[in-house]
mmCIF file of C-alpha atoms in Angstrom:
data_model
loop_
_atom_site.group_PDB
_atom_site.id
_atom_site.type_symbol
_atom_site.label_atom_id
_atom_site.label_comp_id
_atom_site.label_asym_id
_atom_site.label_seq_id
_atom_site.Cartn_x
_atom_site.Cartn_y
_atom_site.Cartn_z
ATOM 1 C CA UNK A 1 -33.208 -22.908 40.710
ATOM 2 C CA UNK A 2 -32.158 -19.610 39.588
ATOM 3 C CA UNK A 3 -30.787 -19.383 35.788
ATOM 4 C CA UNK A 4 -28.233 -17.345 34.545
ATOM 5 C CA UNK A 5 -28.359 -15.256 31.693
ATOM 6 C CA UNK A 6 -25.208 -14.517 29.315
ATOM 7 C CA UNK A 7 -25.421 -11.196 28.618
ATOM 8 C CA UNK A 8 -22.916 -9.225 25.791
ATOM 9 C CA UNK A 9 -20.688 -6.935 26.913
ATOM 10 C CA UNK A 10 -21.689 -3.430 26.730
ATOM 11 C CA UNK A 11 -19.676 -1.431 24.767
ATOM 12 C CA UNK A 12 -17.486 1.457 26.902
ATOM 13 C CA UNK A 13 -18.084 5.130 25.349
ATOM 14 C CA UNK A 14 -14.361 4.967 24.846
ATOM 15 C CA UNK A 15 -14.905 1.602 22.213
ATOM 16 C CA UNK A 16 -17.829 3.505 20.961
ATOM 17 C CA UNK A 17 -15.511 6.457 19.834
ATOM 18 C CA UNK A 18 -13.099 4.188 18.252
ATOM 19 C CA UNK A 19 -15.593 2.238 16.093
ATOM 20 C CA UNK A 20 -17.309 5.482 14.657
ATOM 21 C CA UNK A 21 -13.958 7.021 13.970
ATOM 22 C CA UNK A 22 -12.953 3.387 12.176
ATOM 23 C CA UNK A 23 -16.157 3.810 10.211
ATOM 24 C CA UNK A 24 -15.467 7.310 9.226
ATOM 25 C CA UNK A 25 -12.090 6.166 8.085
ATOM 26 C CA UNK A 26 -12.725 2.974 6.025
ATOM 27 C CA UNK A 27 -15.744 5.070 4.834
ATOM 28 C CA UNK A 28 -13.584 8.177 3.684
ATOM 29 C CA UNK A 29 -11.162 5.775 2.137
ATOM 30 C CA UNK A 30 -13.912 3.796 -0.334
ATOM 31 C CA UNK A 31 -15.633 7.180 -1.174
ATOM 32 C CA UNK A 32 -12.548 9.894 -1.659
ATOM 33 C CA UNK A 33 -11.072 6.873 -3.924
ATOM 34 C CA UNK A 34 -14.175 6.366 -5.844
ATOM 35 C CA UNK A 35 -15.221 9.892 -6.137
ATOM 36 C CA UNK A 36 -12.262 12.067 -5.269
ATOM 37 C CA UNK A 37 -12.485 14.362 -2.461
ATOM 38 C CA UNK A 38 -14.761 17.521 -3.815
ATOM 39 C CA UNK A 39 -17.051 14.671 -5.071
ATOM 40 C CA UNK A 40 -17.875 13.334 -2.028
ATOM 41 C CA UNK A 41 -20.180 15.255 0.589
ATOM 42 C CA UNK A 42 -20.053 15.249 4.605
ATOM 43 C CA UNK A 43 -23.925 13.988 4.644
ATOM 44 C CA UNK A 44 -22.762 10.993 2.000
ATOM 45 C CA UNK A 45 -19.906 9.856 3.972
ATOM 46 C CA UNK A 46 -21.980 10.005 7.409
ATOM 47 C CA UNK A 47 -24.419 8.110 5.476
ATOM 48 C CA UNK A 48 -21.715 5.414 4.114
ATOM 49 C CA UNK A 49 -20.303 5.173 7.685
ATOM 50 C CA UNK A 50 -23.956 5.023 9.278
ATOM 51 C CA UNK A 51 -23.497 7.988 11.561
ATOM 52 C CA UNK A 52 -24.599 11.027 12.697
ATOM 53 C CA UNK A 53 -24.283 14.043 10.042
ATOM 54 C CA UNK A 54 -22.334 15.856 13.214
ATOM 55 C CA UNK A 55 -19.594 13.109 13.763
ATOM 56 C CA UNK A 56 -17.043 14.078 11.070
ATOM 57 C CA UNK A 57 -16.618 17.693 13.005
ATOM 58 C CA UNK A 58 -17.019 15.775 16.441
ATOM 59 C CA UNK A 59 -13.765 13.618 15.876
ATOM 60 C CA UNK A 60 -12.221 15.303 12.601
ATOM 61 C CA UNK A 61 -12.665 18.907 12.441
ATOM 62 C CA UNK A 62 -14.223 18.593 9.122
ATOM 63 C CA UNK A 63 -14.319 16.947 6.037
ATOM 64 C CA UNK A 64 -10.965 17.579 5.705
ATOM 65 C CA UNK A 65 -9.471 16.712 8.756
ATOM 66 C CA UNK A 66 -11.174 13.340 8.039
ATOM 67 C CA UNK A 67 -9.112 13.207 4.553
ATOM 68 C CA UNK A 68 -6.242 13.538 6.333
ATOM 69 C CA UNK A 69 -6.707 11.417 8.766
ATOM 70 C CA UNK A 70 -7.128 8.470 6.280
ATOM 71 C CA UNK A 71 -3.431 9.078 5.217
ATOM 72 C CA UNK A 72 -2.337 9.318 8.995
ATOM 73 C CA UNK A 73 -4.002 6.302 10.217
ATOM 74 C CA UNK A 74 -3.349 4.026 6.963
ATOM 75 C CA UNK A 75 0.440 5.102 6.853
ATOM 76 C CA UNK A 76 0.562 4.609 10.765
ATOM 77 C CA UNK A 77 -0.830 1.008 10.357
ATOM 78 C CA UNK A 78 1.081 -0.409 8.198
ATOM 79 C CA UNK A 79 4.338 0.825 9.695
ATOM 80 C CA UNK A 80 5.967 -1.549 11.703
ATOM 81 C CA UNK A 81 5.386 -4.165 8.252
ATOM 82 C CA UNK A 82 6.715 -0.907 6.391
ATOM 83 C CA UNK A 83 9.305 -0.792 8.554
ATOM 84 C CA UNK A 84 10.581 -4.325 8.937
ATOM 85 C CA UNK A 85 10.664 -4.846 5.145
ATOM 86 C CA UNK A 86 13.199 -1.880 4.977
ATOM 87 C CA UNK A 87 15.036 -3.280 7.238
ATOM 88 C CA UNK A 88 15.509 -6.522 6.040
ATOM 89 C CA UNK A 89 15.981 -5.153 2.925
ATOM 90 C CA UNK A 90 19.062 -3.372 4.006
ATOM 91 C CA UNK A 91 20.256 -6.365 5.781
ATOM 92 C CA UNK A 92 20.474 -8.324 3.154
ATOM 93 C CA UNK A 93 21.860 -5.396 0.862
ATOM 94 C CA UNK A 94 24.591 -5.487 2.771
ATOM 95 C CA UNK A 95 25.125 -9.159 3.569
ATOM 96 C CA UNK A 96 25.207 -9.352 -0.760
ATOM 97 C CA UNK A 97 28.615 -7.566 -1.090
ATOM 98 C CA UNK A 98 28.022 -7.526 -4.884
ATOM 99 C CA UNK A 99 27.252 -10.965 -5.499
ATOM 100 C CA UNK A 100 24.658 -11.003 -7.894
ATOM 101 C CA UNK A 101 22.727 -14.492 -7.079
ATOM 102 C CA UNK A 102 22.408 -12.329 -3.693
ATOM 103 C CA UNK A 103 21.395 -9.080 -5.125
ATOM 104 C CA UNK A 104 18.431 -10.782 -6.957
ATOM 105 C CA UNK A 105 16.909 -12.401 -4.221
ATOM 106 C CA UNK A 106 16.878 -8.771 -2.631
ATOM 107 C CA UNK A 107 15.119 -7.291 -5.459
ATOM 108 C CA UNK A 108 12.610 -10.568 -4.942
ATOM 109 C CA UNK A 109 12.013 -9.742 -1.166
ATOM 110 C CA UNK A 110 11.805 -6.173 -1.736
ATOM 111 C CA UNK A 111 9.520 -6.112 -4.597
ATOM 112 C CA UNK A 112 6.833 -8.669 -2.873
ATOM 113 C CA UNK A 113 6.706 -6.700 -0.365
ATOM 114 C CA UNK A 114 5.631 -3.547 -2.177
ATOM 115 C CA UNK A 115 3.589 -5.485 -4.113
ATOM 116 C CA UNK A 116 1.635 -7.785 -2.371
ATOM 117 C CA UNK A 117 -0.504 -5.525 0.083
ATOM 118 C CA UNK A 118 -1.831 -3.303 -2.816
ATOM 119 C CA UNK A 119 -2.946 -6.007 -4.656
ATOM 120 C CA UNK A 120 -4.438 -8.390 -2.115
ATOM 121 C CA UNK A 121 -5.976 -6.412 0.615
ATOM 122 C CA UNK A 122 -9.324 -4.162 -0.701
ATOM 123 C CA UNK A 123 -8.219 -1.324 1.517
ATOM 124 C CA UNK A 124 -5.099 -1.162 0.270
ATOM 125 C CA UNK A 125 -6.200 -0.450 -2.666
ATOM 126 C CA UNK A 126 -9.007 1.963 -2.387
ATOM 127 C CA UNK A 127 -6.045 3.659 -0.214
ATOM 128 C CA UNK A 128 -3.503 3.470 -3.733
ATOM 129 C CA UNK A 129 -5.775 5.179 -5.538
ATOM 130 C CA UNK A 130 -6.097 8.113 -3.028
ATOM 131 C CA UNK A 131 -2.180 8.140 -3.620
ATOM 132 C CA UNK A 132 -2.485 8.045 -7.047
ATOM 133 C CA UNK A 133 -4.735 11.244 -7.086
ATOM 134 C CA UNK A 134 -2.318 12.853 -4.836
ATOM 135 C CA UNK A 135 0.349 12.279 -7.115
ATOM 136 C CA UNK A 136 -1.660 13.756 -10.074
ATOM 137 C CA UNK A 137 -3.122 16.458 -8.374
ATOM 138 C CA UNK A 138 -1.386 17.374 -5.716
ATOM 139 C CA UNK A 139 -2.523 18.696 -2.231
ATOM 140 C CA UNK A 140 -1.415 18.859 1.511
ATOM 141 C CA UNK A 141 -1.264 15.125 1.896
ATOM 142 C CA UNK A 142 1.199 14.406 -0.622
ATOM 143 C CA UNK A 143 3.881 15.614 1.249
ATOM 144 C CA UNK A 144 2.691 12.708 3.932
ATOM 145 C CA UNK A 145 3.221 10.166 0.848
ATOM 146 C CA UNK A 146 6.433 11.859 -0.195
ATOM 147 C CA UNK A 147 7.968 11.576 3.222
ATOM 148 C CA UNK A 148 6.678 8.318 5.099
ATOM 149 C CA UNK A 149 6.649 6.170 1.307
ATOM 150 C CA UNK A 150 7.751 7.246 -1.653
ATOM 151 C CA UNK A 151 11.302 8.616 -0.545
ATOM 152 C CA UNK A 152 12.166 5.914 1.862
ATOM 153 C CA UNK A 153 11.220 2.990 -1.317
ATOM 154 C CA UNK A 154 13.214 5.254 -3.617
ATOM 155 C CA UNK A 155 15.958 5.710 -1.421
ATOM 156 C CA UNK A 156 16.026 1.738 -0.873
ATOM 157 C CA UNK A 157 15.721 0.712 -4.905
ATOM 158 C CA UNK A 158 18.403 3.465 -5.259
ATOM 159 C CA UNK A 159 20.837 1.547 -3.451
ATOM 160 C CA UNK A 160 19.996 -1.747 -4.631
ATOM 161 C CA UNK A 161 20.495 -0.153 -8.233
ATOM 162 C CA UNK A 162 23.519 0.959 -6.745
ATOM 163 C CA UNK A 163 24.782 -2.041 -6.272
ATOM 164 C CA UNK A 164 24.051 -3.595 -9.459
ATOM 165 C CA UNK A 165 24.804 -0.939 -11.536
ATOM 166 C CA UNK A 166 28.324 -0.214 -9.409
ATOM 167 C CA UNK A 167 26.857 3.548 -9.997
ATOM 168 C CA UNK A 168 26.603 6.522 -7.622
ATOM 169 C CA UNK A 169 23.337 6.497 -5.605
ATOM 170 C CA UNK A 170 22.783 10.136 -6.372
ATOM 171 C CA UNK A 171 23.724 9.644 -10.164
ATOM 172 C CA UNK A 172 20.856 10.433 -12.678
ATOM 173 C CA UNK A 173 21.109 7.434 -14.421
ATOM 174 C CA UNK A 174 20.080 5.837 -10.539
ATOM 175 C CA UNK A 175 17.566 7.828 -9.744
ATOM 176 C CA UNK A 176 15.662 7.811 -13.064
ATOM 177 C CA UNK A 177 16.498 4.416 -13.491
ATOM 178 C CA UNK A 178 14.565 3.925 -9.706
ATOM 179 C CA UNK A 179 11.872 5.848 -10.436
ATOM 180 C CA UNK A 180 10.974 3.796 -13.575
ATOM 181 C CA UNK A 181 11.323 0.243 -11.760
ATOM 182 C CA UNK A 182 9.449 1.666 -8.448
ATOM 183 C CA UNK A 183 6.693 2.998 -10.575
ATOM 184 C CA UNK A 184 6.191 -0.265 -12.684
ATOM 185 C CA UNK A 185 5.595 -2.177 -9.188
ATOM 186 C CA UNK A 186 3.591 0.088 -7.593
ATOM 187 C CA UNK A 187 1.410 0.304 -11.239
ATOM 188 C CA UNK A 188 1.368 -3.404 -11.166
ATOM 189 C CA UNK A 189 -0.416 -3.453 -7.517
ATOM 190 C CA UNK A 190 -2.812 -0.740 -8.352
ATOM 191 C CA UNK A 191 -4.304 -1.419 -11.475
ATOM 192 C CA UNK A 192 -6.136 -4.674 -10.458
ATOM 193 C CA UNK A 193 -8.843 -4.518 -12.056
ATOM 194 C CA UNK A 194 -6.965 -4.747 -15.413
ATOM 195 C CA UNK A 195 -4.951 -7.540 -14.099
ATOM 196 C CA UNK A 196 -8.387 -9.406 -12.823
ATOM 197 C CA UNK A 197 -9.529 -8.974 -16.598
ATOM 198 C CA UNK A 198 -6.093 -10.018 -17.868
ATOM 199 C CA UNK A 199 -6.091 -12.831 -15.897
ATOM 200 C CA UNK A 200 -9.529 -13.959 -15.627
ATOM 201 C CA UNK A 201 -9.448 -13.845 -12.604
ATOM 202 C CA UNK A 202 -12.614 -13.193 -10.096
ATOM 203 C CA UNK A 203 -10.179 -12.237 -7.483
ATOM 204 C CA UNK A 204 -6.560 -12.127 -6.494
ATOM 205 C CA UNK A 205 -5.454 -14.675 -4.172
ATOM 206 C CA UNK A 206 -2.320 -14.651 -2.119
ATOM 207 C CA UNK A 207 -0.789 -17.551 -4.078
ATOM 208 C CA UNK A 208 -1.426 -15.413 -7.648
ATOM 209 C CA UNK A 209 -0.217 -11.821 -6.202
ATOM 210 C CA UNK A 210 2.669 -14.498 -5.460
ATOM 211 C CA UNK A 211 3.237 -15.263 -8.543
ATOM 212 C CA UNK A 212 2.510 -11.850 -10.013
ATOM 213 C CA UNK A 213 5.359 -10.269 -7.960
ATOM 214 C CA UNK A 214 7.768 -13.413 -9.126
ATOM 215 C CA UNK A 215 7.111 -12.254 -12.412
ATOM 216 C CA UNK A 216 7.847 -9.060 -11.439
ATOM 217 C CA UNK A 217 10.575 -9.619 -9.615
ATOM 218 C CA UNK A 218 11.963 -11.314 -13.336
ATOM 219 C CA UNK A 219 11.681 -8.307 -15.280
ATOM 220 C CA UNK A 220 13.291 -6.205 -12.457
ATOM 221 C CA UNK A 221 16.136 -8.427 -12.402
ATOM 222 C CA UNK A 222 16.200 -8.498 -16.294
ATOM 223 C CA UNK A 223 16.423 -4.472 -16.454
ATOM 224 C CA UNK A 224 19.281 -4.808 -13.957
ATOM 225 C CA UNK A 225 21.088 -7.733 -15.661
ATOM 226 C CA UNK A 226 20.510 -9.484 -12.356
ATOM 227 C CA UNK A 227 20.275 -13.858 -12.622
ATOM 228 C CA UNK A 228 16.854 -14.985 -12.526
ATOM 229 C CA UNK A 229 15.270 -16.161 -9.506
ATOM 230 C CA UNK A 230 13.870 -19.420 -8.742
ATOM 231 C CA UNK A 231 10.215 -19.241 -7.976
ATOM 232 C CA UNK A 232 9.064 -22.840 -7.465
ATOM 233 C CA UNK A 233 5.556 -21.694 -8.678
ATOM 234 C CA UNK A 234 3.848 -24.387 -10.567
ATOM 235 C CA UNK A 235 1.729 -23.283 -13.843
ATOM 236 C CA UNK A 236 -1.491 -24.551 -12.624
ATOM 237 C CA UNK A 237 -4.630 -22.307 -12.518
ATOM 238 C CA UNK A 238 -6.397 -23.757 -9.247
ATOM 239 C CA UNK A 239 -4.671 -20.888 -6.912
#
């Protein structure tokens, strides 16, 4: 009686492509983050990603085609969730009309949703701190963070301060007024590790970036003279 052997699928050249280029990427992303980009080499990022010294030029053009790549592909990702949140966002913006129990809760759904990726996911936030270098030392890519993030966020806190304030979008007292609030979130999500010390925390679970962006969500709504929203978080530390 013959026997068959289960044998594992054999990976297509076309798979094979993908996976080095993933490596490359997630690879780029811990080391540019850690190191910046002119202290990281093309043989110590082949090496991190476990491939040949000539694959960066093979799919990238270089080390920096591979740089930018990272903000392509990371940005491309997480755009449809990117995308929904704005949407809903504006939804329920509009569905408000003013009333202020209703403005709140957007500020709530808008703000967890900026918040919770960056402080949850690990490549998130090697991926925020490659933002946060662009945005202190500007190159190329920032433009790609300008354009496909920063704006559209601004643009949507701008009208929800809008519509607290009963202000012009466009005013200064708006847009400064934005930038502050946006830049407290995003801070929040990126500085983990001093919220993991804070905290004593080992590591950042879903249910406490829940209750970190409830909290923020508070002093948002506080700085906007916005009612407080009802978390139903309990104070108990097993989360």
């Amino acid at each position: 009686m013959a026997i068959a052997y289960m044998t594992a699928p054999q990976q297509t050249p076309i798979d094979l492509h993908h996976e080095t280029r993933q490596r490359l990427l997630d690879a780029g992303t811990r080391l540019f983050a850690e190191h910046g980009y002119r202290g990281v080499s093309v043989r110590e990022l082949c090496t991190e990603a476990a491939v040949n010294i000539a694959a960066i030029n093979y799919h990238f053009g270089g080390k920096q085609g591979l740089y930018h790549a990272i903000f392509e592909a990371t940005l491309a990702a997480d755009e449809p969730r990117f995308q929904e949140l704005l949407r809903n966002t504006r939804l329920l913006l509009a569905s408000a009309q003013g009333n202020r129990e209703q403005l709140a809760r957007v500020v709530q759904i808008f703000t967890t949703g900026m918040l919770v990726p960056t402080t949850t996911n690990e490549r998130a936030r090697s991926f925020g701190v490659l933002v946060i270098r662009e945005l202190a030392f500007p190159s190329t890519e920032f433009e790609i963070i300008f354009q496909r993030r920063a704006q559209p966020c601004q643009q949507m806190f701008a009208s929800i301060v809008a519509a607290t304030t009963g202000l012009a979008e466009d005013s200064e007292q708006v847009r400064i007024e934005t930038h502050a609030l946006v830049g407290m979130i995003f801070h929040i999500g990126l500085s983990r590790s001093i919220l993991l010390r804070t905290m004593d925390w080992d590591v950042v679970t879903p249910p406490r970036a829940a209750l970190v962006a409830d909290f923020v969500t508070q002093l948002v709504c506080n700085a906007l003279s916005l009612p407080a929203q009802q978390t139903g978080l309990s104070n108990g530390e097993n989360r």
